[in-house]
mmCIF file of C-alpha atoms in Angstrom:
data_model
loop_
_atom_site.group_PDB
_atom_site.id
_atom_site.type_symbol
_atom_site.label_atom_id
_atom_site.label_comp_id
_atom_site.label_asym_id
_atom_site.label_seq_id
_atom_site.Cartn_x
_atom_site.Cartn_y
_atom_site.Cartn_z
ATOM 1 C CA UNK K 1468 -49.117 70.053 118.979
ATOM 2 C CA UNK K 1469 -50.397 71.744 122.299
ATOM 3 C CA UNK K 1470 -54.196 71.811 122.842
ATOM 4 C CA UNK K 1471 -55.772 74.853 122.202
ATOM 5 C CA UNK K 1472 -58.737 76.790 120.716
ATOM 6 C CA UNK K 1473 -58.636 80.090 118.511
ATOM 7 C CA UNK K 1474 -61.415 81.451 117.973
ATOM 8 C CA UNK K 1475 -61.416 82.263 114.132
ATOM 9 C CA UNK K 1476 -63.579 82.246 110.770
ATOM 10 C CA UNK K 1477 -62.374 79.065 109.285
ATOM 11 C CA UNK K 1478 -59.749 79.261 106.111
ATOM 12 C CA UNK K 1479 -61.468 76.905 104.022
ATOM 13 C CA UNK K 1480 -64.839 78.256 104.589
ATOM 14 C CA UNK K 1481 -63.424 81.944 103.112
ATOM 15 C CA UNK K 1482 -62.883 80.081 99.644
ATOM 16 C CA UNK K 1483 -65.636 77.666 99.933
ATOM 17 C CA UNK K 1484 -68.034 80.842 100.830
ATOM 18 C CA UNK K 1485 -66.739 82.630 97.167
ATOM 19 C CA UNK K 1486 -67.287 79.287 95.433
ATOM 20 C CA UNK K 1487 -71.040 79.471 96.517
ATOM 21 C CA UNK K 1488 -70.941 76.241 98.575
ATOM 22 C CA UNK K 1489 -72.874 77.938 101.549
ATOM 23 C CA UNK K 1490 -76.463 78.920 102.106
ATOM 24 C CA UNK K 1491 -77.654 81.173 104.553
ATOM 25 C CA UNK K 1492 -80.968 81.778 103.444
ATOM 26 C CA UNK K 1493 -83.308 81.062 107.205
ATOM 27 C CA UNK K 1494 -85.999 79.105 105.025
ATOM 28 C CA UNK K 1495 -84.341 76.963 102.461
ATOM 29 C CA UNK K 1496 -80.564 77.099 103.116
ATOM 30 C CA UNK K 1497 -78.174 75.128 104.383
ATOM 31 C CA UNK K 1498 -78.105 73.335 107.981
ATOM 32 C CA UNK K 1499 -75.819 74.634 110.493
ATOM 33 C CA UNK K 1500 -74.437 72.658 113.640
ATOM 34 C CA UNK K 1501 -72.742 73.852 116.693
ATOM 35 C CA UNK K 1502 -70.593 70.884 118.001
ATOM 36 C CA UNK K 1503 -68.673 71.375 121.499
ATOM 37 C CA UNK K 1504 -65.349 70.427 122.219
ATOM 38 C CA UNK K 1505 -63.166 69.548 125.589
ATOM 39 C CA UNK K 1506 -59.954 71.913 126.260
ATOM 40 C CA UNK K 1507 -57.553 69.135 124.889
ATOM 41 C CA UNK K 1508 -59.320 69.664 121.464
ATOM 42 C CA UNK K 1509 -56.829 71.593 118.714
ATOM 43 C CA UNK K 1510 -58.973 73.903 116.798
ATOM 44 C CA UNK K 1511 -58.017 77.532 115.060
ATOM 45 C CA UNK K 1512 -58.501 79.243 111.501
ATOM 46 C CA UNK K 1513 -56.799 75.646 109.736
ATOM 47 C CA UNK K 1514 -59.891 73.806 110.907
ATOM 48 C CA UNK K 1515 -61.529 72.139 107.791
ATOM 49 C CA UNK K 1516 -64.543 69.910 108.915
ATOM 50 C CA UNK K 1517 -66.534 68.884 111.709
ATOM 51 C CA UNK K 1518 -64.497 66.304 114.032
ATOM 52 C CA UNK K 1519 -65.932 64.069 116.565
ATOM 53 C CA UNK K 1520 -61.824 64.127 118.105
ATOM 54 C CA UNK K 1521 -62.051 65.552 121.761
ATOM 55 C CA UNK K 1522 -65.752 66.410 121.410
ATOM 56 C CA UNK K 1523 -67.872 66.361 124.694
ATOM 57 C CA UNK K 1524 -69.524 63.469 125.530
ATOM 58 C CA UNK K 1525 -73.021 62.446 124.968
ATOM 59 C CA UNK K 1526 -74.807 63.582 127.982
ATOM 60 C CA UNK K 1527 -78.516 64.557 128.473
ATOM 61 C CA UNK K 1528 -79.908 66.379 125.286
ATOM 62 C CA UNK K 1529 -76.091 66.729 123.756
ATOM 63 C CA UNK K 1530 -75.373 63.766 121.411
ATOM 64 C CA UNK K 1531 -72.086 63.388 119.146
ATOM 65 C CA UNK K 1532 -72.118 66.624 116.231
ATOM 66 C CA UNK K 1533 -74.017 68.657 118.761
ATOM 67 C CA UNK K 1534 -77.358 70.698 117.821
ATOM 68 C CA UNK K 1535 -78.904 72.414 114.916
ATOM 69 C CA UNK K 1536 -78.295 76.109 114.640
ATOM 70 C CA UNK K 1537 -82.197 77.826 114.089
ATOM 71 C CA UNK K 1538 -83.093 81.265 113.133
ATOM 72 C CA UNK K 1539 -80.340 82.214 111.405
ATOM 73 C CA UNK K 1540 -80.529 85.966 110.150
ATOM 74 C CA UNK K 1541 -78.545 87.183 107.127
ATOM 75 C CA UNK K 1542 -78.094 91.316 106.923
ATOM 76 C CA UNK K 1543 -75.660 94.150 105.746
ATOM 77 C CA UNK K 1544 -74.793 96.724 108.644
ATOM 78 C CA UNK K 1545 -73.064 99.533 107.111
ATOM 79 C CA UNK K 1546 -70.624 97.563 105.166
ATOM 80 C CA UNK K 1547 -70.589 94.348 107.338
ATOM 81 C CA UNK K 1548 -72.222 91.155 105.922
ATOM 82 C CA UNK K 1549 -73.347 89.717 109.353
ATOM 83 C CA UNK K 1550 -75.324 86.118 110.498
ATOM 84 C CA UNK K 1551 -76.832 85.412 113.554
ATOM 85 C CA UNK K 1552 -78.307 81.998 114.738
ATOM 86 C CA UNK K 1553 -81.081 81.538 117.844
ATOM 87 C CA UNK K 1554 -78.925 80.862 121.306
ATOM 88 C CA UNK K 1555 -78.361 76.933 121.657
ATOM 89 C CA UNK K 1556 -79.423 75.057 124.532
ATOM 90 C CA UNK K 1557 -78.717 71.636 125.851
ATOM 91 C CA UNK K 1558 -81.103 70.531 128.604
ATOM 92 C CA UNK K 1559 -79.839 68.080 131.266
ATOM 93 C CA UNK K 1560 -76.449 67.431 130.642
ATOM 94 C CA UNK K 1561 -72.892 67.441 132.996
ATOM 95 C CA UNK K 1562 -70.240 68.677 130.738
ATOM 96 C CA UNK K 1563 -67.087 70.777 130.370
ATOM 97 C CA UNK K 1564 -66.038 72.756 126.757
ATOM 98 C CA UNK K 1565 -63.734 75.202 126.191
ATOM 99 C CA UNK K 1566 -65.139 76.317 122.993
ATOM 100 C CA UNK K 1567 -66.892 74.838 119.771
ATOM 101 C CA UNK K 1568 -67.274 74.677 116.078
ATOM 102 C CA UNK K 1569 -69.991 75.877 113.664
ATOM 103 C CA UNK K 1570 -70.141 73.585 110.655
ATOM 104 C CA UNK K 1571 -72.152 73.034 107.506
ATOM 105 C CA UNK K 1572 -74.040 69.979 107.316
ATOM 106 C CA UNK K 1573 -75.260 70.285 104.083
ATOM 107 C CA UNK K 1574 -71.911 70.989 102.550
ATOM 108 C CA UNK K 1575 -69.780 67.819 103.717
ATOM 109 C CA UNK K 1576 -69.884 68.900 107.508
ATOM 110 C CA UNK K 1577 -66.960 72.050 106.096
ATOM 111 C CA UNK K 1578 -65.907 74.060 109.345
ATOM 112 C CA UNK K 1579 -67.258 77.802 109.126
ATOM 113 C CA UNK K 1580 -65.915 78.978 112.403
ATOM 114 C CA UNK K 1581 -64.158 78.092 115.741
ATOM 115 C CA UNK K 1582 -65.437 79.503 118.821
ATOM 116 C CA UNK K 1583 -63.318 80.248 121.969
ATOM 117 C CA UNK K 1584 -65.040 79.968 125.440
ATOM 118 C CA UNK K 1585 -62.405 81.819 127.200
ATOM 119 C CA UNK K 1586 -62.344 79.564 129.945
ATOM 120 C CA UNK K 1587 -63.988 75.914 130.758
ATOM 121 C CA UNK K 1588 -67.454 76.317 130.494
ATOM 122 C CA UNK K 1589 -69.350 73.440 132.451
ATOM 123 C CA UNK K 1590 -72.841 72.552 133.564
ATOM 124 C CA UNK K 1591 -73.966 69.846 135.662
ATOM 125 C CA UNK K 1592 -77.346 68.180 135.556
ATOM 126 C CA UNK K 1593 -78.241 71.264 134.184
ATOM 127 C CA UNK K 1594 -78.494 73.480 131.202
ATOM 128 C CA UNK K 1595 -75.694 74.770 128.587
ATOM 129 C CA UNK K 1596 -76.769 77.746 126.585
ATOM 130 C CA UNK K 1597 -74.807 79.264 123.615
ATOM 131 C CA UNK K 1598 -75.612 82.919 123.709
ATOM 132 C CA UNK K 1599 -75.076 84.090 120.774
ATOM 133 C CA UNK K 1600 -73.682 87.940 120.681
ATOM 134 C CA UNK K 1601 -75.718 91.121 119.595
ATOM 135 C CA UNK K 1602 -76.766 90.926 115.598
ATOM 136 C CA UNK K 1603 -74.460 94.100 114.675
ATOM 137 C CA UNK K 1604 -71.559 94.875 112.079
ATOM 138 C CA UNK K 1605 -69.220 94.823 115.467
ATOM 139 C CA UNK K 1606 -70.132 92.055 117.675
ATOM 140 C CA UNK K 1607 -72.536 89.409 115.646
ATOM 141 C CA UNK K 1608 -70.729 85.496 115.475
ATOM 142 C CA UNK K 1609 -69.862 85.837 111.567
ATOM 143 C CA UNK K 1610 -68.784 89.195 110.169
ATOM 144 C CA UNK K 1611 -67.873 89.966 106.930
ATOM 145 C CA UNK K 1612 -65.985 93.272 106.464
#
C-alpha cells in the first residue's frame, strides 16, 4: 500500500460514538491525544487505534503517543454537533509530519479522526503548534451533521 494520509472522521469511531464509548464532557470525560505521524505513515477513515508505526520521533517536548488534547468544547451550531480542543504545542523539537491522529485514551487508544497537513510540516529547534480551526458548524475539527 502507498503512503498516504486522508484526512477523515474515523469508521470505527462513528459506531463506537452511538455505542456511548466516548466522552466529551471538558471536566470529567474522556482523554484525548493528538499523535503525529511522518509522510510514509498510511492513515484514512479505516484507521482503528492509535499506532506508534511511522510516528515522529521523540524530540524535545514530543514523546511517543504525542500530547494531551485540553479544553475541549462540546456545542450544537444550527444542526452541527461540533468539538473543539485548545491548539497543541510542542516546545523544542526538530521534526517533520504530514498529518496526525486524534485518539481516545480512555477508550483503548480507538482512532477518532485523521488529520491531513497538506504538505510536510517541520520545525527545527523550535516550536510545532496544532491550530486548531474556528469552533463553528463549518470549519471546527469534529463535525457532526
Amino acid at each position: 500500500m502507498t503512503a498516504s494520509i486522508d484526512q477523515a472522521v474515523c469508521n470505527t469511531f462513528k459506531s463506537q460514538l452511538l455505542d456511548g464509548d466516548h466522552d466529551f464532557t471538558a471536566s470529567t470525560g474522556d482523554v484525548f491525544k493528538l499523535a503525529l505521524y511522518q509522510s510514509n505513515a498510511v492513515l484514512n477513515a479505516t484507521t482503528t487505534i492509535y499506532s506508534a508505526s511511522n510516528e515522529v520521533a521523540n524530540t524535545g517536548t514530543y514523546s511517543a503517543g504525542g500530547g494531551v488534547l485540553t479544553g475541549q468544547t462540546v456545542s450544537l451550531d444550527s444542526a452541527t454537533g461540533i468539538v473543539d480542543f485548545a491548539d497543541l504545542s510542542f516546545t523544542g523539537v526538530t521534526l517533520s509530519a504530514l498529518g496526525a491522529v486524534i485518539y481516545n485514551t480512555s477508550f483503548g487508544n480507538a482512532a477518532v479522526c485523521v488529520l491531513d497537513f497538506g504538505a510536510v510540516k517541520t520545525a527545527t529547534s523550535g516550536t510545532f503548534t496544532i491550530l486548531f480551526p474556528n469552533f463553528t458548524a463549518a470549519a471546527a475539527i469534529l463535525r457532526i451533521v
